[in-house]
Amino acid sequence: MKSTFRTVIEPFIIKTVEPIKMTTVDDRVNILKEAHYNLFKVKAQDVLIDLLTDSGTGAMSSNQWSAMFRGDESYAGSQSFQRFEAVVKNIFGFKHIIPTHQGRAAERILFSVICKPTSVILNNSHFDTTRANVEFQGAKAIDLVIDEGLNPQKIHPFKGNMDVEKLKKAILHYGAENIPICMLTITNNTGGGQPVSMQNVREVKQILNQYDIPLYFDAARFAENAFFIKEREQGYDEKSIKEIVQEMMTYGDGCTMSAKKDGMANIGGFLCTNDDALAQMEKELLILTEGFPTYGGLAGRDLEAIAVGLEEVLDESYLQYRIAETRYLGEHLSAIGFPIIQPPGGHAVYIDAKTLLKHIPPLQFPGQSLSVEMYRAGGIRTVEIGSVGFGKVDQNTGADLPSEMELVRLAIPRRTHTQSHIDYVVEVMKEIYEIKNELSGYKIVKQPKYLRHFTAEFIPL
Ligand SMILES: *Cc1c(COP(=O)(O)O)cnc(C)c1O
């Protein structure tokens, strides 16, 4: 099945198209002014290449659209739920499958049921909504990724791995009785979409077994993770992606899932567990805020799209193309001279704007500066992951504190862009690299109390 040619082609043809409205630099200078230099305020039709997120932004297949037409919208016991449940059970192997409207709803229900204010949740790295849902219960969210995962330039095949020594210490420090579950995020989104190895999962599970702590997966990019295992871990190159996923899930006691990622759907998620008593409580909460357990806040047609998407994401030629696209962008940016998180992960390339724009201090937001310039120069929308989004305020002095890193994330929607789109991004970035020392910092002139990156207003300095 594997092609002997070096060019990895898109393993699909295009059946429906959505036109892009072309804009000029002059148009975009005005659009930026009107948006107060906040890319979240730019209208989607004014973006040429939208790399803001890979969440729910992918293209669905003709099979998914056909399945949607067959959506059974019965309130209880719909056929769409039965098909969805059968697919999830087959791939993930858990006993109870609870649909939710997206990943964070699964998280909220899970942590409401298992957390007390004294609880501690361990993870390789908590995704931001996961951390927020843990902390909302008054509990602690602790990250235990290996040191290599915190070093952007360091090359390691499984930078998402949990540090097992840190894990042992954390269990002794917090006490097993305070740790309702330990999680592994596959791939590790916060760390740059970096994979976790099967061996690491086995080691983590072995330690958790000694203390009777269940292991849960935050499975948003489970298929991309499995592809990296097939590519990089000894003993897996002959296994199918599905076999790899199935093996990994046997080490788990449950999972949360955002179907907006490797579910290949525009909306949806689910929560799985093998624990009967827990499932009962989770379903009661589900009815309270999401809906009846056979739809959980989704339309029957959404369940159909996810059921088909979960099978399609296991296709190796799809994953090969997916990872090649991200790698291609990462390697080209790196060749131009951009410092990026190495090696490129599954779903996104992250540029280290602090290293790139040394003349802009962190509190003048180098990541914001680069992402605004990418939009101005080429109509490319990305997201700043740095002091705008994650900066803190000193409790005593009220002064702004910078974030640890100043990154710009180029997330790649699934099956959405062609090679020439990516080549265009590379060409724009080449031009930006030449003038990088002329870019200015930004100042926030208006901001809300929480989550300022969505609505803050800026002026260039
Ligand atoms: C997106 C994501 C979530 C949250 O899912 P939503 O569907 O956006 O609510 C949780 N964990 C990880 C790793 C994610 O990437």
Tab-separated table of C-alpha atoms and ligand atoms in Angstrom:
chain	number	residue	atom	x	y	z
A	1	MET	CA	0.000	0.000	0.000
A	2	LYS	CA	2.901	2.323	0.731
A	3	SER	CA	3.972	4.423	-2.261
A	4	THR	CA	7.596	4.257	-3.329
A	5	PHE	CA	7.538	7.932	-4.374
A	6	ARG	CA	8.702	10.654	-2.005
A	7	THR	CA	5.786	13.008	-2.648
A	8	VAL	CA	3.019	12.362	-0.142
A	9	ILE	CA	-0.183	13.203	-2.021
A	10	GLU	CA	-3.462	14.281	-0.460
A	11	PRO	CA	-5.282	10.911	-0.229
A	12	PHE	CA	-8.584	12.414	-1.423
A	13	ILE	CA	-10.063	14.471	-4.217
A	14	ILE	CA	-12.054	17.635	-3.652
A	15	LYS	CA	-15.788	17.345	-4.167
A	16	THR	CA	-17.077	20.562	-2.669
A	17	VAL	CA	-15.197	23.834	-2.530
A	18	GLU	CA	-15.518	26.969	-0.471
A	19	PRO	CA	-14.148	30.033	-2.265
A	20	ILE	CA	-11.575	32.200	-0.516
A	21	LYS	CA	-12.122	35.940	-0.863
A	22	MET	CA	-8.814	37.458	-1.928
A	23	THR	CA	-7.614	40.531	-0.045
A	24	THR	CA	-4.641	42.864	-0.529
A	25	VAL	CA	-2.128	44.110	2.019
A	26	ASP	CA	-3.918	47.493	1.962
A	27	ASP	CA	-7.263	45.819	2.741
A	28	ARG	CA	-5.686	43.931	5.597
A	29	VAL	CA	-4.003	46.987	7.089
A	30	ASN	CA	-7.483	48.506	7.434
A	31	ILE	CA	-9.032	45.280	8.704
A	32	LEU	CA	-6.341	45.061	11.379
A	33	LYS	CA	-6.974	48.630	12.511
A	34	GLU	CA	-10.691	47.965	12.790
A	35	ALA	CA	-10.023	44.744	14.726
A	36	HIS	CA	-7.694	46.616	17.116
A	37	TYR	CA	-4.932	44.193	16.113
A	38	ASN	CA	-6.745	41.255	17.690
A	39	LEU	CA	-7.057	38.387	15.171
A	40	PHE	CA	-10.014	36.898	17.062
A	41	LYS	CA	-11.930	40.007	15.946
A	42	VAL	CA	-11.165	39.496	12.251
A	43	LYS	CA	-14.096	38.064	10.274
A	44	ALA	CA	-13.490	34.595	8.838
A	45	GLN	CA	-14.197	35.782	5.274
A	46	ASP	CA	-11.302	38.230	5.602
A	47	VAL	CA	-8.806	35.414	6.230
A	48	LEU	CA	-6.982	33.655	3.374
A	49	ILE	CA	-5.432	30.741	5.262
A	50	ASP	CA	-6.953	30.141	8.680
A	51	LEU	CA	-4.523	28.328	10.975
A	52	LEU	CA	-6.161	29.540	14.189
A	53	THR	CA	-7.057	26.014	15.312
A	54	ASP	CA	-7.488	22.421	14.129
A	55	SER	CA	-10.532	22.040	16.370
A	56	GLY	CA	-13.756	21.389	14.482
A	57	THR	CA	-12.372	23.149	11.407
A	58	GLY	CA	-11.622	20.108	9.242
A	59	ALA	CA	-13.372	18.985	6.065
A	60	MET	CA	-15.785	16.074	6.297
A	61	SER	CA	-15.786	13.264	3.759
A	62	SER	CA	-18.607	12.363	1.373
A	63	ASN	CA	-19.214	9.313	3.568
A	64	GLN	CA	-19.641	11.502	6.631
A	65	TRP	CA	-22.087	13.778	4.821
A	66	SER	CA	-24.075	10.764	3.606
A	67	ALA	CA	-24.165	9.347	7.103
A	68	MET	CA	-25.465	12.666	8.401
A	69	PHE	CA	-28.483	12.353	6.150
A	70	ARG	CA	-29.362	9.093	7.842
A	71	GLY	CA	-29.205	10.755	11.281
A	72	ASP	CA	-31.920	9.361	13.524
A	73	GLU	CA	-33.188	12.246	15.648
A	74	SER	CA	-35.245	10.134	18.077
A	75	TYR	CA	-34.953	11.506	21.593
A	76	ALA	CA	-34.168	8.110	23.132
A	77	GLY	CA	-32.416	5.029	21.787
A	78	SER	CA	-31.693	6.413	18.313
A	79	GLN	CA	-30.026	4.208	15.725
A	80	SER	CA	-27.392	6.891	15.290
A	81	PHE	CA	-26.392	6.468	18.914
A	82	GLN	CA	-26.216	2.708	18.497
A	83	ARG	CA	-23.892	3.084	15.517
A	84	PHE	CA	-21.784	5.675	17.356
A	85	GLU	CA	-21.559	3.523	20.476
A	86	ALA	CA	-20.568	0.423	18.501
A	87	VAL	CA	-17.735	2.249	16.731
A	88	VAL	CA	-16.390	3.864	19.914
A	89	LYS	CA	-16.576	0.522	21.770
A	90	ASN	CA	-14.800	-1.275	18.977
A	91	ILE	CA	-11.909	1.195	18.819
A	92	PHE	CA	-11.585	2.266	22.461
A	93	GLY	CA	-12.923	-0.865	24.158
A	94	PHE	CA	-14.444	0.845	27.194
A	95	LYS	CA	-17.670	-0.383	28.783
A	96	HIS	CA	-19.659	2.857	29.078
A	97	ILE	CA	-19.781	5.405	26.262
A	98	ILE	CA	-21.304	8.778	27.117
A	99	PRO	CA	-21.726	11.305	24.283
A	100	THR	CA	-21.157	15.008	25.034
A	101	HIS	CA	-21.349	18.158	22.925
A	102	GLN	CA	-17.566	18.554	23.026
A	103	GLY	CA	-14.476	17.533	24.988
A	104	ARG	CA	-14.768	20.051	27.805
A	105	ALA	CA	-18.294	18.854	28.631
A	106	ALA	CA	-16.856	15.363	29.152
A	107	GLU	CA	-14.175	16.909	31.377
A	108	ARG	CA	-16.652	18.902	33.433
A	109	ILE	CA	-18.804	15.827	34.073
A	110	LEU	CA	-15.823	13.599	34.893
A	111	PHE	CA	-14.181	16.023	37.327
A	112	SER	CA	-17.505	16.973	38.975
A	113	VAL	CA	-17.976	13.309	39.807
A	114	ILE	CA	-14.457	12.304	40.884
A	115	CYS	CA	-12.948	15.466	42.438
A	116	LYS	CA	-13.080	16.876	45.938
A	117	PRO	CA	-11.374	20.188	46.798
A	118	THR	CA	-8.469	18.160	48.215
A	119	SER	CA	-8.067	16.130	45.019
A	120	VAL	CA	-5.039	16.197	42.758
A	121	ILE	CA	-5.146	15.225	39.069
A	122	LEU	CA	-1.858	14.166	37.482
A	123	ASN	CA	-1.266	14.512	33.733
A	124	ASN	CA	1.668	14.698	31.329
A	125	SER	CA	0.386	18.234	30.570
A	126	HIS	CA	-3.145	19.399	31.181
A	127	PHE	CA	-4.797	21.013	28.177
A	128	ASP	CA	-6.148	24.449	29.177
A	129	THR	CA	-9.835	23.447	29.400
A	130	THR	CA	-8.849	20.297	31.306
A	131	ARG	CA	-6.875	22.311	33.840
A	132	ALA	CA	-9.711	24.848	34.135
A	133	ASN	CA	-12.250	22.079	34.791
A	134	VAL	CA	-10.033	20.477	37.456
A	135	GLU	CA	-9.423	23.820	39.157
A	136	PHE	CA	-13.109	24.731	38.939
A	137	GLN	CA	-13.700	21.828	41.364
A	138	GLY	CA	-11.140	23.353	43.735
A	139	ALA	CA	-8.733	20.512	42.901
A	140	LYS	CA	-5.090	20.724	41.804
A	141	ALA	CA	-3.841	19.985	38.269
A	142	ILE	CA	-0.216	18.821	38.198
A	143	ASP	CA	1.875	18.400	35.017
A	144	LEU	CA	4.549	15.690	34.980
A	145	VAL	CA	5.908	15.707	31.425
A	146	ILE	CA	9.544	14.650	30.901
A	147	ASP	CA	12.108	17.501	30.972
A	148	GLU	CA	12.738	17.102	27.233
A	149	GLY	CA	9.082	18.067	26.695
A	150	LEU	CA	9.773	21.478	28.234
A	151	ASN	CA	12.765	22.235	26.008
A	152	PRO	CA	11.598	23.532	22.588
A	153	GLN	CA	14.828	22.794	20.685
A	154	LYS	CA	15.440	19.329	22.106
A	155	ILE	CA	14.751	16.459	19.705
A	156	HIS	CA	13.146	13.402	21.317
A	157	PRO	CA	10.796	10.892	19.645
A	158	PHE	CA	8.239	10.984	22.475
A	159	LYS	CA	8.371	14.422	24.038
A	160	GLY	CA	4.860	13.926	25.405
A	161	ASN	CA	5.929	11.127	27.779
A	162	MET	CA	5.188	11.352	31.476
A	163	ASP	CA	8.255	11.368	33.725
A	164	VAL	CA	7.787	8.184	35.773
A	165	GLU	CA	10.141	9.361	38.528
A	166	LYS	CA	8.159	12.587	38.865
A	167	LEU	CA	5.012	10.440	38.910
A	168	LYS	CA	6.249	8.265	41.781
A	169	LYS	CA	7.278	11.335	43.758
A	170	ALA	CA	3.950	13.081	43.130
A	171	ILE	CA	1.992	10.042	44.351
A	172	LEU	CA	4.047	9.909	47.568
A	173	HIS	CA	3.856	13.677	48.009
A	174	TYR	CA	0.096	14.122	47.511
A	175	GLY	CA	-0.958	10.672	48.749
A	176	ALA	CA	-2.655	8.083	46.518
A	177	GLU	CA	-5.931	8.579	48.403
A	178	ASN	CA	-6.084	12.167	47.062
A	179	ILE	CA	-5.484	11.199	43.445
A	180	PRO	CA	-8.769	10.007	41.891
A	181	ILE	CA	-7.209	9.508	38.435
A	182	CYS	CA	-4.020	10.065	36.477
A	183	MET	CA	-4.329	11.224	32.866
A	184	LEU	CA	-2.216	10.999	29.736
A	185	THR	CA	-2.939	13.520	26.995
A	186	ILE	CA	-2.339	11.915	23.588
A	187	THR	CA	-0.843	13.686	21.788
A	188	ASN	CA	0.329	16.237	24.339
A	189	ASN	CA	-1.292	19.382	22.957
A	190	THR	CA	0.199	21.846	25.448
A	191	GLY	CA	3.691	20.549	24.728
A	192	GLY	CA	3.361	21.083	20.957
A	193	GLY	CA	1.324	18.039	19.853
A	194	GLN	CA	4.065	15.642	20.981
A	195	PRO	CA	3.352	11.903	21.240
A	196	VAL	CA	3.442	9.489	24.190
A	197	SER	CA	5.066	6.088	23.631
A	198	MET	CA	3.381	2.752	24.336
A	199	GLN	CA	6.225	1.863	26.658
A	200	ASN	CA	5.597	5.014	28.675
A	201	VAL	CA	1.888	4.162	28.934
A	202	ARG	CA	2.819	0.684	30.192
A	203	GLU	CA	5.244	2.066	32.778
A	204	VAL	CA	2.765	4.663	33.999
A	205	LYS	CA	0.045	2.026	34.288
A	206	GLN	CA	2.338	-0.283	36.238
A	207	ILE	CA	3.068	2.412	38.813
A	208	LEU	CA	-0.593	3.434	39.077
A	209	ASN	CA	-1.579	-0.216	39.621
A	210	GLN	CA	0.515	-0.325	42.790
A	211	TYR	CA	-1.694	2.408	44.229
A	212	ASP	CA	-5.023	1.500	42.592
A	213	ILE	CA	-5.151	4.814	40.717
A	214	PRO	CA	-7.115	4.585	37.442
A	215	LEU	CA	-5.514	5.792	34.197
A	216	TYR	CA	-7.566	7.977	31.834
A	217	PHE	CA	-6.616	9.199	28.397
A	218	ASP	CA	-7.343	12.678	27.107
A	219	ALA	CA	-7.689	11.092	23.684
A	220	ALA	CA	-8.329	14.120	21.407
A	221	ARG	CA	-5.505	13.144	19.005
A	222	PHE	CA	-5.337	9.413	19.694
A	223	ALA	CA	-4.845	8.448	16.027
A	224	GLU	CA	-2.009	10.920	15.421
A	225	ASN	CA	-0.349	9.552	18.561
A	226	ALA	CA	-0.716	5.983	17.279
A	227	PHE	CA	0.825	6.969	13.940
A	228	PHE	CA	3.916	8.328	15.714
A	229	ILE	CA	4.180	5.050	17.652
A	230	LYS	CA	4.015	3.081	14.418
A	231	GLU	CA	6.693	5.305	12.919
A	232	ARG	CA	9.033	5.635	15.888
A	233	GLU	CA	8.589	2.847	18.444
A	234	GLN	CA	10.230	-0.511	18.102
A	235	GLY	CA	7.835	-3.410	17.545
A	236	TYR	CA	4.965	-1.405	16.088
A	237	ASP	CA	5.834	-0.858	12.439
A	238	GLU	CA	3.878	-3.951	11.337
A	239	LYS	CA	0.814	-3.173	13.476
A	240	SER	CA	-2.224	-1.339	12.138
A	241	ILE	CA	-3.164	2.030	13.642
A	242	LYS	CA	-6.309	0.460	15.041
A	243	GLU	CA	-4.343	-2.330	16.742
A	244	ILE	CA	-2.038	0.244	18.300
A	245	VAL	CA	-4.967	2.312	19.587
A	246	GLN	CA	-6.717	-0.799	20.888
A	247	GLU	CA	-3.600	-1.913	22.752
A	248	MET	CA	-3.098	1.516	24.293
A	249	MET	CA	-6.689	1.680	25.498
A	250	THR	CA	-6.365	-1.692	27.280
A	251	TYR	CA	-4.055	0.091	29.741
A	252	GLY	CA	-6.723	2.714	30.444
A	253	ASP	CA	-9.785	2.764	32.662
A	254	GLY	CA	-11.538	5.468	30.686
A	255	CYS	CA	-11.055	8.526	28.504
A	256	THR	CA	-12.301	11.949	27.579
A	257	MET	CA	-12.477	12.843	23.914
A	258	SER	CA	-12.965	15.921	21.770
A	259	ALA	CA	-14.408	14.653	18.490
A	260	LYS	CA	-13.537	18.044	16.969
A	261	LYS	CA	-9.980	16.732	16.624
A	262	ASP	CA	-9.446	13.096	15.634
A	263	GLY	CA	-13.209	12.505	15.513
A	264	MET	CA	-12.965	14.368	12.167
A	265	ALA	CA	-16.214	16.144	13.005
A	266	ASN	CA	-17.142	19.789	13.474
A	267	ILE	CA	-18.642	19.235	16.912
A	268	GLY	CA	-18.912	16.489	19.520
A	269	GLY	CA	-17.095	14.534	22.168
A	270	PHE	CA	-17.482	11.653	24.587
A	271	LEU	CA	-16.585	10.297	27.989
A	272	CYS	CA	-15.756	6.619	28.543
A	273	THR	CA	-15.313	4.557	31.668
A	274	ASN	CA	-15.216	0.931	32.756
A	275	ASP	CA	-16.613	1.808	36.189
A	276	ASP	CA	-20.360	1.061	36.503
A	277	ALA	CA	-20.975	3.258	39.536
A	278	LEU	CA	-19.118	6.199	38.030
A	279	ALA	CA	-20.984	5.821	34.729
A	280	GLN	CA	-24.284	5.979	36.606
A	281	MET	CA	-23.357	9.271	38.285
A	282	GLU	CA	-21.965	10.678	35.060
A	283	LYS	CA	-25.159	9.925	33.171
A	284	GLU	CA	-27.215	11.643	35.854
A	285	LEU	CA	-25.126	14.800	35.447
A	286	LEU	CA	-25.294	14.452	31.692
A	287	ILE	CA	-29.092	14.536	31.775
A	288	LEU	CA	-28.939	17.664	33.917
A	289	THR	CA	-26.923	19.780	31.482
A	290	GLU	CA	-26.200	17.955	28.209
A	291	GLY	CA	-29.157	15.738	27.420
A	292	PHE	CA	-30.387	12.165	27.466
A	293	PRO	CA	-27.556	9.566	27.477
A	294	THR	CA	-28.255	8.500	23.893
A	295	TYR	CA	-27.556	11.938	22.454
A	296	GLY	CA	-25.708	14.001	25.110
A	297	GLY	CA	-26.170	17.428	23.534
A	298	LEU	CA	-25.590	16.267	19.973
A	299	ALA	CA	-27.966	15.790	17.057
A	300	GLY	CA	-28.285	12.233	15.735
A	301	ARG	CA	-26.548	13.410	12.551
A	302	ASP	CA	-23.537	14.597	14.591
A	303	LEU	CA	-23.220	11.132	16.145
A	304	GLU	CA	-23.231	9.675	12.616
A	305	ALA	CA	-20.484	12.061	11.443
A	306	ILE	CA	-18.317	11.111	14.420
A	307	ALA	CA	-18.935	7.367	13.959
A	308	VAL	CA	-17.709	7.554	10.359
A	309	GLY	CA	-14.909	10.026	11.207
A	310	LEU	CA	-13.458	7.727	13.883
A	311	GLU	CA	-13.049	4.972	11.290
A	312	GLU	CA	-11.582	7.329	8.689
A	313	VAL	CA	-8.992	8.769	11.053
A	314	LEU	CA	-7.474	5.287	11.461
A	315	ASP	CA	-6.621	5.170	7.753
A	316	GLU	CA	-2.871	5.112	7.508
A	317	SER	CA	-2.671	7.001	4.230
A	318	TYR	CA	-4.709	9.792	5.794
A	319	LEU	CA	-2.399	9.931	8.832
A	320	GLN	CA	0.703	9.770	6.696
A	321	TYR	CA	-0.544	12.773	4.721
A	322	ARG	CA	-1.620	14.584	7.892
A	323	ILE	CA	1.736	14.229	9.636
A	324	ALA	CA	3.658	14.902	6.399
A	325	GLU	CA	1.774	18.184	5.919
A	326	THR	CA	2.665	19.413	9.396
A	327	ARG	CA	6.250	18.187	9.076
A	328	TYR	CA	6.614	19.845	5.646
A	329	LEU	CA	5.549	23.208	7.043
A	330	GLY	CA	7.767	22.803	10.119
A	331	GLU	CA	10.853	21.774	8.164
A	332	HIS	CA	10.475	24.614	5.671
A	333	LEU	CA	10.028	27.233	8.395
A	334	SER	CA	13.014	25.801	10.200
A	335	ALA	CA	15.100	25.929	7.008
A	336	ILE	CA	14.267	29.632	6.602
A	337	GLY	CA	15.632	30.185	10.095
A	338	PHE	CA	12.499	30.248	12.251
A	339	PRO	CA	13.064	28.697	15.669
A	340	ILE	CA	10.251	26.142	16.097
A	341	ILE	CA	9.375	23.517	18.661
A	342	GLN	CA	11.289	20.472	17.441
A	343	PRO	CA	10.373	18.058	16.074
A	344	PRO	CA	7.067	19.333	14.583
A	345	GLY	CA	4.135	17.604	16.311
A	346	GLY	CA	0.978	16.140	14.850
A	347	HIS	CA	-1.416	19.000	14.385
A	348	ALA	CA	0.562	22.232	14.510
A	349	VAL	CA	3.860	24.032	14.162
A	350	TYR	CA	4.879	26.361	16.976
A	351	ILE	CA	7.241	29.277	16.331
A	352	ASP	CA	9.309	30.560	19.245
A	353	ALA	CA	8.724	34.313	18.842
A	354	LYS	CA	10.827	35.240	21.884
A	355	THR	CA	13.948	33.829	20.206
A	356	LEU	CA	12.965	35.173	16.780
A	357	LEU	CA	12.160	38.734	17.841
A	358	LYS	CA	14.778	39.349	20.514
A	359	HIS	CA	14.334	43.111	20.175
A	360	ILE	CA	10.729	42.901	21.438
A	361	PRO	CA	10.499	42.328	25.207
A	362	PRO	CA	7.975	39.660	26.334
A	363	LEU	CA	5.604	42.276	27.774
A	364	GLN	CA	5.458	43.953	24.364
A	365	PHE	CA	4.187	40.622	23.037
A	366	PRO	CA	6.547	39.276	20.343
A	367	GLY	CA	4.060	36.480	19.542
A	368	GLN	CA	1.302	39.011	18.951
A	369	SER	CA	3.647	41.006	16.743
A	370	LEU	CA	4.506	37.995	14.579
A	371	SER	CA	0.920	36.779	14.267
A	372	VAL	CA	-0.333	40.263	13.315
A	373	GLU	CA	2.433	40.518	10.700
A	374	MET	CA	1.484	37.102	9.262
A	375	TYR	CA	-2.032	38.386	8.783
A	376	ARG	CA	-0.922	41.748	7.360
A	377	ALA	CA	1.595	40.287	4.938
A	378	GLY	CA	-0.274	37.178	3.813
A	379	GLY	CA	-3.787	37.018	5.284
A	380	ILE	CA	-2.714	34.064	7.439
A	381	ARG	CA	-4.421	33.753	10.806
A	382	THR	CA	-2.641	32.051	13.709
A	383	VAL	CA	-2.827	32.283	17.468
A	384	GLU	CA	-0.443	33.760	20.028
A	385	ILE	CA	0.335	31.392	22.884
A	386	GLY	CA	2.387	33.612	25.155
A	387	SER	CA	2.046	36.610	27.408
A	388	VAL	CA	-1.205	37.826	25.817
A	389	GLY	CA	-2.980	34.505	26.404
A	390	PHE	CA	-1.122	33.203	29.437
A	391	GLY	CA	0.524	36.215	31.097
A	392	LYS	CA	-0.245	36.580	34.785
A	393	VAL	CA	-0.663	39.564	37.065
A	394	ASP	CA	1.458	39.882	40.204
A	395	GLN	CA	-0.949	39.570	43.151
A	396	ASN	CA	0.980	42.086	45.260
A	397	THR	CA	2.047	44.799	42.840
A	398	GLY	CA	-0.581	44.364	40.107
A	399	ALA	CA	2.248	44.315	37.558
A	400	ASP	CA	2.024	42.185	34.417
A	401	LEU	CA	4.194	39.057	34.467
A	402	PRO	CA	5.298	37.438	31.214
A	403	SER	CA	4.445	33.859	30.275
A	404	GLU	CA	7.230	31.249	30.183
A	405	MET	CA	7.208	31.048	26.383
A	406	GLU	CA	6.166	33.376	23.562
A	407	LEU	CA	4.836	31.066	20.867
A	408	VAL	CA	2.814	31.456	17.695
A	409	ARG	CA	0.858	28.342	16.771
A	410	LEU	CA	0.107	27.421	13.171
A	411	ALA	CA	-2.564	24.729	13.590
A	412	ILE	CA	-3.517	22.726	10.527
A	413	PRO	CA	-7.200	21.920	9.964
A	414	ARG	CA	-7.762	18.334	8.797
A	415	ARG	CA	-8.079	17.663	5.031
A	416	THR	CA	-8.704	21.365	4.409
A	417	HIS	CA	-5.677	22.857	2.676
A	418	THR	CA	-3.678	21.805	-0.370
A	419	GLN	CA	0.073	21.738	-0.760
A	420	SER	CA	0.006	25.104	-2.547
A	421	HIS	CA	-1.676	26.696	0.460
A	422	ILE	CA	1.191	25.491	2.610
A	423	ASP	CA	3.752	26.638	0.021
A	424	TYR	CA	2.088	30.050	0.079
A	425	VAL	CA	2.467	30.186	3.876
A	426	VAL	CA	6.153	29.307	3.518
A	427	GLU	CA	6.643	32.050	0.914
A	428	VAL	CA	4.968	34.666	3.119
A	429	MET	CA	7.106	33.560	6.044
A	430	LYS	CA	10.287	33.928	3.980
A	431	GLU	CA	9.422	37.566	3.391
A	432	ILE	CA	8.626	38.133	7.071
A	433	TYR	CA	11.939	36.596	8.110
A	434	GLU	CA	13.817	39.207	6.053
A	435	ILE	CA	12.107	42.124	7.805
A	436	LYS	CA	11.760	40.589	11.259
A	437	ASN	CA	13.981	43.170	12.932
A	438	GLU	CA	11.646	45.955	11.813
A	439	LEU	CA	8.585	44.469	13.555
A	440	SER	CA	7.328	46.433	16.534
A	441	GLY	CA	5.900	45.364	19.841
A	442	TYR	CA	2.299	45.936	20.961
A	443	LYS	CA	0.576	47.510	23.903
A	444	ILE	CA	-2.796	46.470	25.305
A	445	VAL	CA	-5.114	49.477	25.553
A	446	LYS	CA	-8.293	47.698	26.632
A	447	GLN	CA	-8.816	44.302	28.217
A	448	PRO	CA	-11.421	42.283	30.105
A	449	LYS	CA	-10.743	40.650	33.451
A	450	TYR	CA	-10.610	37.054	32.173
A	451	LEU	CA	-9.379	35.377	28.962
A	452	ARG	CA	-8.145	38.662	27.563
A	453	HIS	CA	-6.722	37.199	24.348
A	454	PHE	CA	-10.223	36.850	22.876
A	455	THR	CA	-11.253	40.489	23.205
A	456	ALA	CA	-8.250	42.657	24.174
A	457	GLU	CA	-7.474	45.715	22.033
A	458	PHE	CA	-3.929	46.600	21.022
A	459	ILE	CA	-1.901	49.399	19.462
A	460	PRO	CA	1.474	48.939	17.759
A	461	LEU	CA	4.384	50.663	19.520
B	1	LIG	C1	-9.526	20.413	22.299
B	1	LIG	C2	-9.050	19.646	23.440
B	1	LIG	C3	-9.853	19.479	24.583
B	1	LIG	C4	-11.202	20.146	24.746
B	1	LIG	O1	-12.094	19.765	23.768
B	1	LIG	P1	-13.230	20.726	23.181
B	1	LIG	O2	-13.935	19.841	22.215
B	1	LIG	O3	-12.551	21.896	22.556
B	1	LIG	O4	-14.104	21.130	24.320
B	1	LIG	C5	-9.335	18.716	25.612
B	1	LIG	N1	-8.122	18.157	25.544
B	1	LIG	C6	-7.327	18.308	24.460
B	1	LIG	C7	-5.977	17.666	24.428
B	1	LIG	C8	-7.762	19.058	23.382
B	1	LIG	O5	-6.960	19.224	22.326
